Short mmCIF file of C-alpha atoms in Angstrom, two decimals:
data_model
loop_
_atom_site.label_atom_id
_atom_site.label_comp_id
_atom_site.label_asym_id
_atom_site.label_seq_id
_atom_site.Cartn_x
_atom_site.Cartn_y
_atom_site.Cartn_z
CA MET A 126 -56.77 27.71 -3.03
CA ASN A 127 -53.58 29.74 -2.73
CA TYR A 128 -50.34 28.04 -3.79
CA ARG A 129 -46.76 29.09 -3.20
CA PHE A 130 -44.06 28.34 -5.78
CA GLU A 131 -40.29 28.34 -5.43
CA ILE A 132 -38.66 28.77 -8.79
CA ALA A 133 -35.14 28.65 -10.25
CA TYR A 134 -34.31 30.02 -13.67
CA ASP A 135 -31.48 30.79 -15.99
CA GLY A 136 -32.56 34.27 -17.10
CA SER A 137 -30.21 34.45 -20.12
CA ARG A 138 -32.90 33.89 -22.75
CA TYR A 139 -35.63 35.99 -21.12
CA GLU A 140 -36.85 39.58 -21.04
CA GLY A 141 -37.12 39.32 -17.27
CA TRP A 142 -39.72 37.96 -14.84
CA GLN A 143 -42.63 40.23 -15.61
CA ARG A 144 -45.22 39.37 -18.24
CA GLN A 145 -45.15 41.75 -21.22
CA LYS A 146 -47.53 42.25 -24.09
CA LYS A 147 -44.79 42.67 -26.67
CA THR A 148 -42.91 39.43 -25.98
CA GLU A 149 -43.54 35.87 -24.86
CA LYS A 150 -40.03 35.62 -23.48
CA THR A 151 -40.75 36.30 -19.81
CA ILE A 152 -40.58 33.86 -16.92
CA GLN A 153 -43.98 34.89 -15.56
CA GLY A 154 -45.51 34.52 -19.03
CA LYS A 155 -44.09 31.02 -19.48
CA ILE A 156 -45.33 29.82 -16.09
CA GLU A 157 -48.74 31.39 -16.52
CA ALA A 158 -49.13 29.70 -19.91
CA VAL A 159 -48.55 26.26 -18.37
CA LEU A 160 -50.72 26.97 -15.30
CA SER A 161 -53.53 28.24 -17.55
CA ARG A 162 -53.30 25.10 -19.66
CA MET A 163 -53.46 22.98 -16.51
CA GLU A 164 -56.43 24.88 -15.08
CA GLU A 165 -58.14 25.37 -18.44
CA ARG A 166 -58.66 29.07 -17.64
CA PRO A 167 -56.35 32.12 -17.45
CA VAL A 168 -54.19 31.97 -14.32
CA GLU A 169 -52.03 34.77 -12.92
CA ILE A 170 -48.92 34.19 -10.87
CA GLN A 171 -47.35 36.90 -8.68
CA GLY A 172 -43.59 36.91 -8.17
CA ALA A 173 -41.79 38.46 -5.21
CA GLY A 174 -38.95 39.94 -7.25
CA ARG A 175 -39.51 41.34 -10.72
CA THR A 176 -36.06 40.41 -12.00
CA ASP A 177 -34.84 42.22 -15.11
CA ALA A 178 -33.91 40.79 -18.50
CA GLY A 179 -30.95 38.43 -18.17
CA VAL A 180 -31.07 38.19 -14.36
CA HIS A 181 -31.13 34.68 -12.85
CA ALA A 182 -32.90 33.18 -9.85
CA LEU A 183 -31.72 30.44 -7.56
CA CYS A 184 -35.01 30.69 -5.66
CA GLN A 185 -37.67 33.18 -6.72
CA THR A 186 -40.96 32.92 -4.76
CA ALA A 187 -44.39 33.37 -6.30
CA ASN A 188 -48.03 32.60 -5.58
CA ALA A 189 -51.12 31.81 -7.62
CA ARG A 190 -54.71 30.86 -6.92
CA LEU A 191 -55.72 27.55 -8.42
CA ASP A 192 -59.06 25.71 -8.35
CA SER A 193 -57.10 22.59 -8.85
CA SER A 194 -57.66 19.70 -6.52
CA LYS A 195 -54.23 18.44 -7.54
CA GLU A 196 -51.58 17.73 -4.93
CA PRO A 197 -48.73 20.29 -4.77
CA GLU A 198 -46.23 17.66 -5.90
CA GLU A 199 -48.44 16.80 -8.86
CA ILE A 200 -48.58 20.47 -9.87
CA ARG A 201 -44.82 20.75 -9.58
CA ARG A 202 -44.29 17.76 -11.87
CA TYR A 203 -46.83 19.05 -14.37
CA LEU A 204 -45.13 22.45 -14.55
CA ASN A 205 -41.63 21.02 -14.86
CA ARG A 206 -42.79 18.74 -17.65
CA TYR A 207 -44.17 21.58 -19.77
CA LEU A 208 -41.87 24.48 -18.84
CA PRO A 209 -38.70 25.15 -20.88
CA GLU A 210 -35.56 23.53 -19.52
CA ASP A 211 -34.21 26.83 -18.15
CA ILE A 212 -37.13 27.32 -15.75
CA GLU A 213 -37.56 24.88 -12.87
CA ILE A 214 -40.21 24.70 -10.18
CA LEU A 215 -38.35 23.66 -7.04
CA LYS A 216 -41.32 23.42 -4.69
CA VAL A 217 -45.08 23.90 -4.60
CA SER A 218 -47.04 24.20 -1.35
CA ARG A 219 -50.55 25.18 -0.26
CA VAL A 220 -50.51 28.38 1.74
CA ASP A 221 -52.87 30.58 3.72
CA ASP A 222 -55.18 32.67 1.56
CA ARG A 223 -53.49 35.81 2.88
CA PHE A 224 -50.05 34.83 1.59
CA HIS A 225 -48.83 37.24 -1.10
CA SER A 226 -45.36 36.60 -2.48
CA ARG A 227 -44.52 40.28 -3.04
CA PHE A 228 -46.35 42.20 -0.31
CA GLY A 229 -45.64 39.50 2.27
CA ALA A 230 -41.88 39.41 1.67
CA VAL A 231 -39.78 41.02 4.40
CA GLY A 232 -36.48 40.75 2.60
CA LYS A 233 -34.53 39.39 -0.34
CA ARG A 234 -31.03 38.17 -0.96
CA TYR A 235 -29.35 38.94 -4.27
CA VAL A 236 -25.83 37.96 -5.27
CA TYR A 237 -23.74 39.74 -7.88
CA ARG A 238 -20.76 37.80 -9.30
CA ILE A 239 -17.71 39.42 -10.89
CA GLY A 240 -15.04 37.42 -12.71
CA THR A 241 -11.76 39.06 -11.71
CA ASP A 242 -9.08 37.03 -13.43
CA ASP A 243 -8.58 36.69 -17.16
CA ARG A 244 -10.42 33.38 -17.33
CA LYS A 245 -13.43 33.20 -19.59
CA ASP A 246 -14.72 30.30 -17.50
CA VAL A 247 -16.72 28.61 -20.24
CA PHE A 248 -18.97 26.74 -17.80
CA ARG A 249 -19.96 29.76 -15.66
CA ARG A 250 -19.71 32.58 -18.21
CA LYS A 251 -23.47 33.14 -18.30
CA TYR A 252 -23.71 33.51 -14.52
CA LEU A 253 -21.10 36.15 -13.84
CA PHE A 254 -19.93 39.44 -15.23
CA HIS A 255 -16.42 39.03 -16.54
CA LEU A 256 -14.46 42.12 -15.57
CA GLY A 257 -11.07 40.44 -16.00
CA GLU A 258 -9.32 42.66 -13.48
CA GLU A 259 -8.39 42.27 -9.82
CA LEU A 260 -10.42 44.34 -7.36
CA ASP A 261 -9.41 45.93 -4.07
CA THR A 262 -11.98 44.10 -1.95
CA ASP A 263 -10.91 45.87 1.24
CA ALA A 264 -11.86 49.23 -0.25
CA MET A 265 -15.07 47.70 -1.59
CA GLN A 266 -15.95 46.34 1.85
CA ARG A 267 -15.36 49.77 3.40
CA ALA A 268 -17.68 51.33 0.82
CA ALA A 269 -20.22 48.55 1.39
CA ALA A 270 -20.28 49.32 5.12
CA ARG A 271 -21.18 52.93 4.31
CA LEU A 272 -24.10 51.77 2.15
CA THR A 273 -25.48 49.33 4.71
CA GLY A 274 -28.40 50.55 6.77
CA THR A 275 -31.40 52.76 5.98
CA HIS A 276 -30.76 55.42 3.34
CA ASP A 277 -32.50 57.26 0.57
CA PHE A 278 -31.12 55.37 -2.42
CA ARG A 279 -32.41 57.78 -5.07
CA SER A 280 -28.90 58.06 -6.55
CA PHE A 281 -28.95 54.28 -7.04
CA CYS A 282 -32.39 54.15 -8.66
CA GLY A 283 -32.65 53.42 -12.39
CA ASN A 284 -36.04 55.08 -12.73
CA PRO A 285 -35.62 58.88 -12.82
CA ARG A 286 -39.38 59.38 -12.62
CA MET A 287 -39.78 57.32 -9.45
CA LYS A 288 -42.53 59.04 -7.48
CA LYS A 289 -42.67 56.77 -4.44
CA SER A 290 -40.20 56.67 -1.57
CA THR A 291 -36.68 55.65 -2.50
CA VAL A 292 -35.75 54.93 1.12
CA ARG A 293 -34.63 51.35 1.60
CA THR A 294 -32.77 49.34 4.22
CA ILE A 295 -29.80 47.19 3.30
CA THR A 296 -29.29 44.76 6.17
CA ARG A 297 -26.26 43.01 4.68
CA LEU A 298 -23.78 43.97 1.99
CA GLU A 299 -20.81 41.67 1.91
CA VAL A 300 -17.85 41.56 -0.45
CA VAL A 301 -16.58 37.99 -0.65
CA ARG A 302 -13.41 37.06 -2.50
CA GLU A 303 -13.55 33.58 -4.02
CA GLU A 304 -11.41 31.71 -6.52
CA HIS A 305 -11.56 33.55 -9.88
CA GLN A 306 -14.35 35.86 -8.66
CA VAL A 307 -15.64 38.44 -6.23
CA LYS A 308 -19.15 37.90 -4.94
CA LEU A 309 -21.34 40.73 -3.62
CA VAL A 310 -24.11 39.60 -1.28
CA PHE A 311 -27.04 41.99 -0.85
CA GLU A 312 -29.80 41.54 1.69
CA GLY A 313 -32.46 44.15 2.29
CA ASP A 314 -36.15 44.85 2.70
CA GLY A 315 -36.53 45.75 -0.95
CA PHE A 316 -34.55 47.14 -3.86
CA LEU A 317 -35.30 49.89 -6.35
CA GLN A 318 -35.11 49.40 -10.11
CA TYR A 319 -31.50 48.50 -11.12
CA MET A 320 -30.44 49.41 -7.55
CA ILE A 321 -28.29 46.32 -7.00
CA ARG A 322 -26.64 46.59 -10.40
CA ILE A 323 -25.88 50.30 -9.84
CA LEU A 324 -24.51 49.45 -6.38
CA ALA A 325 -22.42 46.68 -7.98
CA GLY A 326 -21.18 49.04 -10.72
CA THR A 327 -20.26 51.66 -8.12
CA LEU A 328 -18.53 49.14 -5.84
CA MET A 329 -16.54 47.84 -8.83
CA GLU A 330 -15.28 51.36 -9.46
CA VAL A 331 -14.21 51.55 -5.80
CA GLY A 332 -12.43 48.22 -6.22
CA GLN A 333 -10.65 49.61 -9.30
CA HIS A 334 -9.65 52.76 -7.34
CA LEU A 335 -11.73 54.93 -9.67
CA ARG A 336 -13.57 56.39 -6.69
CA PRO A 337 -12.83 56.34 -2.97
CA ALA A 338 -14.75 54.18 -0.52
CA GLU A 339 -15.39 57.36 1.45
CA SER A 340 -17.43 58.92 -1.38
CA MET A 341 -20.51 56.78 -0.71
CA GLU A 342 -22.10 59.39 1.58
CA GLU A 343 -21.68 62.02 -1.11
CA ILE A 344 -23.32 59.81 -3.70
CA LEU A 345 -26.24 59.10 -1.37
CA ALA A 346 -26.58 62.81 -0.53
CA ALA A 347 -26.56 63.85 -4.21
CA MET A 348 -29.97 62.21 -4.74
CA ASP A 349 -28.97 62.01 -8.40
CA ARG A 350 -28.43 58.92 -10.52
CA THR A 351 -25.44 60.47 -12.31
CA ALA A 352 -23.51 60.66 -9.02
CA ALA A 353 -23.29 56.85 -8.82
CA GLY A 354 -21.39 54.39 -11.02
CA PRO A 355 -22.61 52.48 -14.08
CA THR A 356 -25.30 49.80 -14.05
CA ALA A 357 -23.44 46.47 -13.96
CA PRO A 358 -24.51 43.89 -16.59
CA ALA A 359 -27.54 41.71 -15.81
CA CYS A 360 -25.86 38.33 -16.27
CA GLY A 361 -23.90 38.70 -13.00
CA LEU A 362 -27.04 39.06 -10.91
CA CYS A 363 -28.99 36.28 -9.21
CA LEU A 364 -31.99 36.43 -6.87
CA GLU A 365 -30.99 33.88 -4.27
CA ARG A 366 -33.80 33.94 -1.75
CA VAL A 367 -36.94 35.75 -0.61
CA PHE A 368 -37.61 35.99 3.12
CA TYR A 369 -41.05 35.70 4.76
CA PRO A 370 -42.03 36.04 8.42
CA GLU A 371 -43.74 32.65 8.12
CA ASP A 372 -40.47 30.94 7.21
CA ILE A 373 -38.54 32.71 9.94
CA ARG A 374 -41.13 31.72 12.55
CA ARG A 375 -41.06 28.15 11.29
CA THR A 376 -37.28 28.03 11.52
CA GLU A 377 -37.35 29.48 15.04
CA ASN A 378 -39.95 26.94 16.10
CA LYS A 379 -37.81 24.15 14.72
CA GLU A 380 -34.79 25.51 16.51
CA ASN A 381 -36.75 25.67 19.77
CA GLY A 382 -37.83 22.09 19.23
CA GLY A 383 -41.32 23.26 18.33
CA GLY A 384 -43.54 20.77 16.56
CA GLU A 385 -45.62 21.00 13.38
CA ASN A 386 -46.66 24.42 12.32
CA GLY A 387 -49.88 25.23 10.48
CA GLU A 388 -49.78 27.09 7.18
CA GLY A 389 -49.13 30.76 7.61
CA MET B 796 8.50 26.07 -32.46
CA ASN B 797 6.17 23.56 -30.81
CA TYR B 798 3.48 24.94 -28.48
CA ARG B 799 1.28 23.14 -26.01
CA PHE B 800 -2.28 24.32 -25.35
CA GLU B 801 -4.61 23.53 -22.48
CA ILE B 802 -8.18 24.15 -23.48
CA ALA B 803 -11.62 24.22 -21.80
CA TYR B 804 -14.84 24.15 -23.76
CA ASP B 805 -18.55 23.86 -23.42
CA GLY B 806 -19.19 21.34 -26.20
CA SER B 807 -22.96 21.93 -26.38
CA ARG B 808 -22.89 23.91 -29.63
CA TYR B 809 -20.21 21.88 -31.41
CA GLU B 810 -19.95 18.84 -33.62
CA GLY B 811 -17.05 17.63 -31.50
CA TRP B 812 -13.33 18.36 -31.36
CA GLN B 813 -12.27 17.13 -34.78
CA ARG B 814 -12.20 19.37 -37.84
CA GLN B 815 -14.76 18.37 -40.45
CA LYS B 816 -15.26 19.43 -44.04
CA LYS B 817 -19.03 19.60 -43.77
CA THR B 818 -19.26 21.94 -40.77
CA GLU B 819 -17.43 24.83 -39.17
CA LYS B 820 -18.82 23.91 -35.76
CA THR B 821 -15.84 22.01 -34.40
CA ILE B 822 -13.49 23.05 -31.62
CA GLN B 823 -10.38 22.17 -33.62
CA GLY B 824 -11.72 24.13 -36.59
CA LYS B 825 -12.42 27.22 -34.49
CA ILE B 826 -8.97 27.21 -32.89
CA GLU B 827 -7.20 26.56 -36.19
CA ALA B 828 -9.04 29.46 -37.79
CA VAL B 829 -7.76 31.87 -35.13
CA LEU B 830 -4.22 30.42 -35.13
CA SER B 831 -4.11 30.63 -38.94
CA ARG B 832 -5.21 34.24 -38.81
CA MET B 833 -2.53 34.99 -36.22
CA GLU B 834 0.20 33.22 -38.21
CA GLU B 835 -1.08 34.37 -41.60
CA ARG B 836 -0.78 30.79 -42.95
CA PRO B 837 -2.76 27.58 -42.40
CA VAL B 838 -1.99 26.12 -38.96
CA GLU B 839 -2.96 22.67 -37.70
CA ILE B 840 -3.54 21.85 -34.06
CA GLN B 841 -3.54 18.29 -32.72
CA GLY B 842 -5.76 17.43 -29.76
CA ALA B 843 -5.16 14.56 -27.35
CA GLY B 844 -8.79 13.50 -27.14
CA ARG B 845 -11.12 13.70 -30.11
CA THR B 846 -14.22 14.40 -28.07
CA ASP B 847 -17.58 13.75 -29.76
CA ALA B 848 -20.37 16.22 -30.53
CA GLY B 849 -21.76 17.71 -27.31
CA VAL B 850 -18.93 16.47 -25.08
CA HIS B 851 -17.22 19.05 -22.85
CA ALA B 852 -13.63 19.57 -21.74
CA LEU B 853 -12.34 20.95 -18.49
CA CYS B 854 -8.81 20.55 -19.80
CA GLN B 855 -8.14 19.18 -23.26
CA THR B 856 -4.49 19.23 -24.33
CA ALA B 857 -3.28 20.03 -27.85
CA ASN B 858 -0.14 21.09 -29.69
CA ALA B 859 0.66 23.15 -32.76
CA ARG B 860 3.79 24.35 -34.54
CA LEU B 861 3.98 28.12 -34.82
CA ASP B 862 6.63 30.35 -36.43
CA SER B 863 5.48 33.02 -34.10
CA SER B 864 8.00 34.84 -32.00
CA LYS B 865 5.15 35.74 -29.69
CA GLU B 866 5.30 34.94 -26.00
CA PRO B 867 3.02 32.04 -24.90
CA GLU B 868 0.95 34.42 -22.77
CA GLU B 869 0.51 36.74 -25.74
CA ILE B 870 -0.72 33.83 -27.87
CA ARG B 871 -3.13 32.81 -25.14
CA ARG B 872 -4.63 36.30 -24.95
CA TYR B 873 -4.87 36.56 -28.73
CA LEU B 874 -6.73 33.26 -28.96
CA ASN B 875 -9.12 34.07 -26.12
CA ARG B 876 -9.92 37.42 -27.69
CA TYR B 877 -10.95 35.90 -31.03
CA LEU B 878 -12.36 32.51 -29.98
CA PRO B 879 -16.10 32.14 -29.22
CA GLU B 880 -17.00 32.52 -25.57
CA ASP B 881 -17.53 28.78 -25.08
CA ILE B 882 -13.91 27.91 -25.93
CA GLU B 883 -11.16 29.06 -23.58
CA ILE B 884 -7.39 28.66 -23.80
CA LEU B 885 -6.28 28.03 -20.21
CA LYS B 886 -2.55 27.87 -20.83
CA VAL B 887 0.01 28.06 -23.64
CA SER B 888 3.60 26.86 -23.21
CA ARG B 889 6.60 26.20 -25.43
CA VAL B 890 7.45 22.52 -25.46
CA ASP B 891 10.09 20.18 -26.81
CA ASP B 892 9.78 19.51 -30.54
CA ARG B 893 9.03 15.86 -29.79
CA PHE B 894 5.93 16.66 -27.73
CA HIS B 895 2.78 15.31 -29.43
CA SER B 896 -0.47 15.81 -27.52
CA ARG B 897 -2.05 12.57 -28.72
CA PHE B 898 0.80 10.10 -29.15
CA GLY B 899 2.60 11.41 -26.06
CA ALA B 900 -0.39 11.06 -23.74
CA VAL B 901 -0.16 8.17 -21.29
CA GLY B 902 -3.65 8.53 -19.91
CA LYS B 903 -6.85 10.54 -19.73
CA ARG B 904 -9.46 11.27 -17.15
CA TYR B 905 -13.09 11.56 -18.20
CA VAL B 906 -16.04 12.22 -15.91
CA TYR B 907 -19.63 11.24 -16.66
CA ARG B 908 -22.34 13.02 -14.63
CA ILE B 909 -25.84 11.63 -14.07
CA GLY B 910 -28.64 13.70 -12.45
CA THR B 911 -30.46 11.25 -10.18
CA ASP B 912 -33.17 13.30 -8.50
CA ASP B 913 -36.10 14.98 -10.21
CA ARG B 914 -34.39 18.38 -10.35
CA LYS B 915 -33.90 19.96 -13.73
CA ASP B 916 -31.04 21.99 -12.30
CA VAL B 917 -31.30 24.96 -14.67
CA PHE B 918 -27.71 26.06 -14.09
CA ARG B 919 -26.05 22.69 -14.71
CA ARG B 920 -28.49 21.09 -17.13
CA LYS B 921 -26.07 21.22 -20.04
CA TYR B 922 -23.31 19.48 -18.13
CA LEU B 923 -25.05 16.37 -16.91
CA PHE B 924 -27.40 13.72 -18.19
CA HIS B 925 -30.66 13.99 -16.31
CA LEU B 926 -31.86 10.47 -15.56
CA GLY B 927 -34.19 11.56 -12.75
CA GLU B 928 -33.98 8.25 -10.91
CA GLU B 929 -31.96 7.01 -7.95
CA LEU B 930 -29.19 4.54 -8.74
CA ASP B 931 -27.81 1.65 -6.71
CA THR B 932 -24.25 2.93 -6.56
CA ASP B 933 -23.01 -0.10 -4.60
CA ALA B 934 -24.00 -2.38 -7.46
CA MET B 935 -22.47 0.09 -9.94
CA GLN B 936 -19.21 0.13 -8.01
CA ARG B 937 -19.12 -3.69 -8.01
CA ALA B 938 -19.61 -3.67 -11.78
CA ALA B 939 -17.00 -0.93 -12.15
CA ALA B 940 -14.44 -3.05 -10.29
CA ARG B 941 -15.01 -5.86 -12.82
CA LEU B 942 -14.35 -3.47 -15.71
CA THR B 943 -11.18 -2.00 -14.22
CA GLY B 944 -7.91 -3.39 -15.57
CA THR B 945 -6.82 -4.55 -19.02
CA HIS B 946 -9.57 -6.06 -21.15
CA ASP B 947 -10.65 -6.36 -24.73
CA PHE B 948 -13.41 -3.74 -24.77
CA ARG B 949 -14.80 -4.65 -28.20
CA SER B 950 -18.31 -4.94 -26.70
CA PHE B 951 -17.97 -1.34 -25.54
CA CYS B 952 -16.75 0.01 -28.87
CA GLY B 953 -19.08 2.15 -30.97
CA ASN B 954 -17.28 1.39 -34.21
CA PRO B 955 -18.30 -2.10 -35.44
CA ARG B 956 -15.69 -2.00 -38.20
CA MET B 957 -12.80 -1.27 -35.80
CA LYS B 958 -9.80 -3.12 -37.27
CA LYS B 959 -7.16 -2.21 -34.69
CA SER B 960 -6.80 -3.65 -31.22
CA THR B 961 -9.69 -2.98 -28.88
CA VAL B 962 -7.64 -3.89 -25.80
CA ARG B 963 -7.47 -1.01 -23.33
CA THR B 964 -6.52 -0.54 -19.68
CA ILE B 965 -8.85 1.24 -17.28
CA THR B 966 -6.75 2.23 -14.29
CA ARG B 967 -9.57 3.84 -12.33
CA LEU B 968 -13.35 3.59 -12.54
CA GLU B 969 -15.04 5.16 -9.57
CA VAL B 970 -18.71 5.68 -8.83
CA VAL B 971 -19.13 8.76 -6.65
CA ARG B 972 -22.45 9.75 -5.13
CA GLU B 973 -22.83 13.52 -4.76
CA GLU B 974 -25.76 15.81 -3.99
CA HIS B 975 -28.36 15.47 -6.80
CA GLN B 976 -25.97 13.41 -8.96
CA VAL B 977 -23.80 10.36 -9.45
CA LYS B 978 -20.39 10.97 -10.97
CA LEU B 979 -18.44 8.28 -12.84
CA VAL B 980 -14.69 8.87 -12.98
CA PHE B 981 -12.78 7.05 -15.72
CA GLU B 982 -9.00 6.97 -16.02
CA GLY B 983 -7.21 4.86 -18.57
CA ASP B 984 -4.52 4.69 -21.22
CA GLY B 985 -7.02 5.39 -23.98
CA PHE B 986 -10.65 4.88 -24.83
CA LEU B 987 -12.38 3.51 -27.92
CA GLN B 988 -15.09 5.37 -29.79
CA TYR B 989 -18.11 5.92 -27.49
CA MET B 990 -16.46 3.55 -24.98
CA ILE B 991 -17.04 5.75 -21.94
CA ARG B 992 -20.62 6.53 -22.88
CA ILE B 993 -21.36 2.83 -23.47
CA LEU B 994 -19.71 2.01 -20.12
CA ALA B 995 -21.80 4.78 -18.50
CA GLY B 996 -25.00 3.49 -20.16
CA THR B 997 -24.23 -0.06 -19.01
CA LEU B 998 -23.39 1.03 -15.45
CA MET B 999 -26.62 3.02 -15.30
CA GLU B 1000 -28.54 -0.16 -16.16
CA VAL B 1001 -26.72 -1.92 -13.33
CA GLY B 1002 -27.68 0.96 -11.01
CA GLN B 1003 -31.32 0.56 -12.11
CA HIS B 1004 -31.14 -3.23 -11.48
CA LEU B 1005 -31.74 -3.91 -15.16
CA ARG B 1006 -28.60 -6.04 -15.28
CA PRO B 1007 -26.50 -7.62 -12.54
CA ALA B 1008 -23.07 -6.25 -11.61
CA GLU B 1009 -21.77 -9.78 -12.13
CA SER B 1010 -22.63 -9.74 -15.85
CA MET B 1011 -19.70 -7.52 -16.80
CA GLU B 1012 -17.42 -10.48 -17.59
CA GLU B 1013 -20.07 -11.91 -19.91
CA ILE B 1014 -20.40 -8.62 -21.74
CA LEU B 1015 -16.63 -8.36 -22.17
CA ALA B 1016 -16.44 -12.00 -23.34
CA ALA B 1017 -19.23 -11.51 -25.89
CA MET B 1018 -17.01 -9.21 -28.00
CA ASP B 1019 -20.24 -7.80 -29.37
CA ARG B 1020 -21.60 -4.28 -29.01
CA THR B 1021 -25.16 -5.53 -28.57
CA ALA B 1022 -24.17 -7.30 -25.34
CA ALA B 1023 -23.55 -3.97 -23.59
CA GLY B 1024 -25.99 -1.22 -22.58
CA PRO B 1025 -26.99 1.90 -24.50
CA THR B 1026 -24.67 4.80 -25.33
CA ALA B 1027 -25.30 7.45 -22.66
CA PRO B 1028 -25.98 11.01 -23.96
CA ALA B 1029 -22.97 13.20 -24.79
CA CYS B 1030 -23.88 16.16 -22.55
CA GLY B 1031 -22.98 14.21 -19.39
CA LEU B 1032 -19.39 13.62 -20.53
CA CYS B 1033 -16.39 15.82 -19.81
CA LEU B 1034 -12.69 15.31 -20.61
CA GLU B 1035 -11.11 16.42 -17.37
CA ARG B 1036 -7.40 15.89 -17.91
CA VAL B 1037 -4.75 14.38 -20.16
CA PHE B 1038 -1.70 12.82 -18.53
CA TYR B 1039 1.85 13.06 -19.86
CA PRO B 1040 5.06 11.50 -18.53
CA GLU B 1041 6.60 15.00 -18.59
CA ASP B 1042 4.00 16.31 -16.12
CA ILE B 1043 4.31 13.31 -13.86
CA ARG B 1044 8.11 13.66 -13.74
CA ARG B 1045 7.77 17.37 -13.06
CA THR B 1046 5.32 16.72 -10.21
CA GLU B 1047 7.62 14.09 -8.73
CA ASN B 1048 10.57 16.46 -8.94
CA LYS B 1049 8.58 19.15 -7.21
CA GLU B 1050 7.50 16.74 -4.51
CA ASN B 1051 11.13 15.71 -3.98
CA GLY B 1052 12.04 19.36 -3.64
CA GLY B 1053 13.62 19.33 -7.10
CA GLY B 1054 14.26 22.69 -8.67
CA GLU B 1055 13.56 24.08 -12.11
CA ASN B 1056 13.04 21.55 -14.78
CA GLY B 1057 13.76 22.06 -18.45
CA GLU B 1058 11.05 21.49 -21.02
CA GLY B 1059 10.41 17.81 -21.50
#
């Protein structure tokens, strides 16, 4: 039986989502250890977004095949009981056998948070990057508009040996000024390695007037990582949501007054 | 010169506000170390609320005498540069020589947060006590009303050898239901050792129907710690604000359209 998991985590203590041989400190590794204990056999779980070391998730999505006859809610409770306190299973549901968290995802929303005043903000310090400087958000928004859409994002890719296509579509890139912080909201069909953090680092430089908003086309055209800004620190980044056609259909059905919807 | 400090801290890693000989892990100790380094002589800082180990502060108030000719803003920056990242100086101001953070305070506001659903809440887990159970907030509010006012709170005092008066006035005790949590807001002229956490523990039992709201008078009359409920865990508690007559006068002046006000 195929199960879908929605997961929140504070990534501060971890070497990222993806299981690694050299360390036990990965989110995937921790969840697999508890699932394997529950199932009394090795279990693999596939996550939609392979978040890097130090990156957080408000709602990561994953799936795993379990023989378990347990109810989803029972599985959720079991996992939350044995997982560390910085990983939380928000929801477990049975899904169609064809559901794959990564290949089935049609989009993701990431948020990057920048502390702009000189507050340390002791209660939120682990969930934002503290720049401690005001940013010109109008310039940043102009640059963001030039990055939205379908482009070859090779200049914003952290992997210089990337063989596959580096063309991606950003459907939303918003610069939101809030109290004490600037929030960057990224939505797109998929993101290259470090892409969001390089975009954030580049947009910060625009906001600091270190490069003009109008230079985005040049950076894209350069097809060269060194043309873009620095990779912004991991702690400011959070995977907020993963989008699936199934969820969108379900929402549309609800909005049209549609009734119950089978798994899909 | 007398300086006033407003301070936020995440108390998780500390043995409380008050300096101790046996450990360096106190907020007062950390701040004094940096002030002493700045002044090149031992400096003492007095806090208004001696928060216990693990208790947080959104805005603790303290004062210290400095020879420094430095501007308040300069002192603030110096402190924030050298203090650990979980202690933040929000504001520094020069104050009248007579200002004493503790003896001059006329009231304090503390908030106690209780997680009532089965969420771990990875991002806020250190700032609330996770009970994981719904509470009857109507009953809690009825009990709270019976505790508001001037009473001898000996039954709610953690120090059995307390020689001084245990009479205190609670001016506000509100039970607020929020998403995922119940928040208890305490305002009063002063609180005994563990008093708020014992009040919180007792109110939780009322919310769980383990004791009736109407039993508060009995508990107060017993003058015995064992009559009250358990001491709720420290992590849920936060010192939100300290009240001074000077601030209240200043606010009133502002509201009456009054102009600049000298230090007071």
